[in-house]
XYZ file of C-alpha atoms in Angstrom:
126
model
C -7.951 18.600 -12.992
C -10.749 16.145 -12.142
C -10.297 14.452 -15.513
C -6.585 13.926 -14.842
C -7.292 12.439 -11.416
C -10.008 10.141 -12.787
C -7.787 9.024 -15.676
C -4.903 8.380 -13.259
C -7.112 6.256 -11.023
C -8.444 4.296 -14.005
C -4.901 3.734 -15.280
C -3.714 2.469 -11.890
C -6.736 0.205 -11.514
C -6.245 -1.094 -15.048
C -2.567 -1.826 -14.416
C -3.483 -3.479 -11.126
C -5.944 -5.765 -12.904
C -3.360 -6.679 -15.556
C -0.773 -7.509 -12.900
C -3.349 -9.501 -10.938
C -4.305 -11.441 -14.069
C -0.646 -12.391 -14.575
C -0.486 -14.240 -11.260
C 0.077 -11.550 -8.666
C -1.228 -11.924 -5.134
C -3.997 -9.463 -4.161
C -4.909 -9.297 -0.465
C -7.350 -7.052 1.382
C -5.896 -5.325 4.405
C -7.374 -6.087 7.817
C -7.919 -2.936 9.926
C -6.023 -2.898 13.230
C -6.804 -1.275 16.574
C -10.253 0.026 15.660
C -9.081 1.859 12.531
C -11.707 2.436 9.844
C -9.096 2.507 7.101
C -9.618 0.036 4.239
C -7.461 -1.042 1.339
C -5.585 -3.759 -0.476
C -2.094 -4.751 -1.499
C -0.970 -6.455 -4.699
C 2.374 -8.271 -4.529
C 3.905 -9.467 -7.784
C 7.110 -11.448 -7.750
C 8.720 -11.217 -11.160
C 11.115 -13.796 -12.587
C 14.685 -12.470 -12.741
C 15.748 -8.938 -13.647
C 16.693 -6.083 -11.359
C 13.244 -5.882 -9.749
C 12.125 -9.095 -8.108
C 8.971 -7.800 -6.454
C 6.500 -5.008 -7.074
C 4.034 -3.857 -4.456
C 0.919 -1.794 -5.193
C -1.069 -0.450 -2.237
C -4.316 1.507 -2.239
C -6.132 2.716 0.887
C -9.232 4.785 1.640
C -11.150 6.012 4.708
C -7.754 6.923 6.167
C -6.660 10.096 7.910
C -6.634 13.018 5.449
C -3.293 14.585 4.479
C -1.365 12.085 6.592
C 1.965 10.322 6.122
C 1.794 6.516 6.090
C 4.696 4.065 6.151
C 4.704 0.588 4.635
C 6.594 -2.146 6.470
C 7.167 -5.831 6.018
C 8.141 -7.029 9.490
C 10.677 -4.428 10.636
C 11.767 -3.375 7.128
C 10.512 -0.008 5.857
C 9.735 -0.457 2.166
C 8.011 2.821 1.361
C 5.910 5.758 2.469
C 3.106 7.825 0.982
C 0.645 10.573 1.866
C -3.130 10.514 1.725
C -5.124 13.264 0.033
C -7.759 15.457 1.695
C -10.355 12.682 1.234
C -8.163 10.142 3.064
C -7.219 8.159 -0.045
C -3.671 7.121 -0.786
C -1.637 4.814 -2.969
C 1.903 3.745 -3.641
C 3.691 1.598 -6.201
C 7.000 0.169 -5.019
C 9.637 -1.615 -7.098
C 11.774 -3.593 -4.704
C 15.352 -4.604 -5.533
C 16.156 -8.284 -5.724
C 17.869 -8.306 -2.308
C 14.721 -7.113 -0.452
C 13.181 -9.804 1.727
C 9.476 -9.613 2.476
C 8.241 -11.582 5.440
C 4.755 -13.059 5.454
C 3.082 -9.866 6.663
C 2.789 -6.300 5.420
C 1.549 -3.382 7.509
C 0.577 0.216 6.899
C 1.572 2.468 9.790
C 0.606 6.014 10.732
C 2.727 8.352 12.838
C 0.997 11.350 14.396
C 2.898 14.534 13.639
C 5.122 16.145 14.811
C 5.883 13.447 17.367
C 4.191 10.291 18.452
C 4.254 6.551 18.450
C 3.747 4.648 15.203
C 0.284 3.087 14.992
C -0.380 0.083 12.759
C -3.696 0.697 10.974
C -3.674 -2.095 8.395
C -2.158 -5.546 8.085
C -2.148 -8.169 5.335
C -0.953 -11.762 5.171
C 1.120 -11.868 1.966
C 2.251 -15.475 2.162
C 1.421 -17.396 -1.001
């Protein structure tokens, strides 16, 4: 099982580096509100086709086994869960009609109820 996890991480990192080398924008997240969560986002705008933008997010030092939501301004573009070590990732293929504003945030919502808390923010303007 450990080998599969390590190979998956290496594959994702390798793909991230390839995408970055092809002109994608990689930005470190800035923690918000005293959060200790860290991470980065890679935004790649592709020419033409059905997918105009891909987003790759990786975070660590986050809350373990928690649900996180990814937003660009008020638009929800995805959600993912962290593992028991507080690491999480998501790869999102956005349709051509999706509009990303200049900022992307990673939000946490305490379960079962609670107010959304922005933990990370990144300026994704090129």
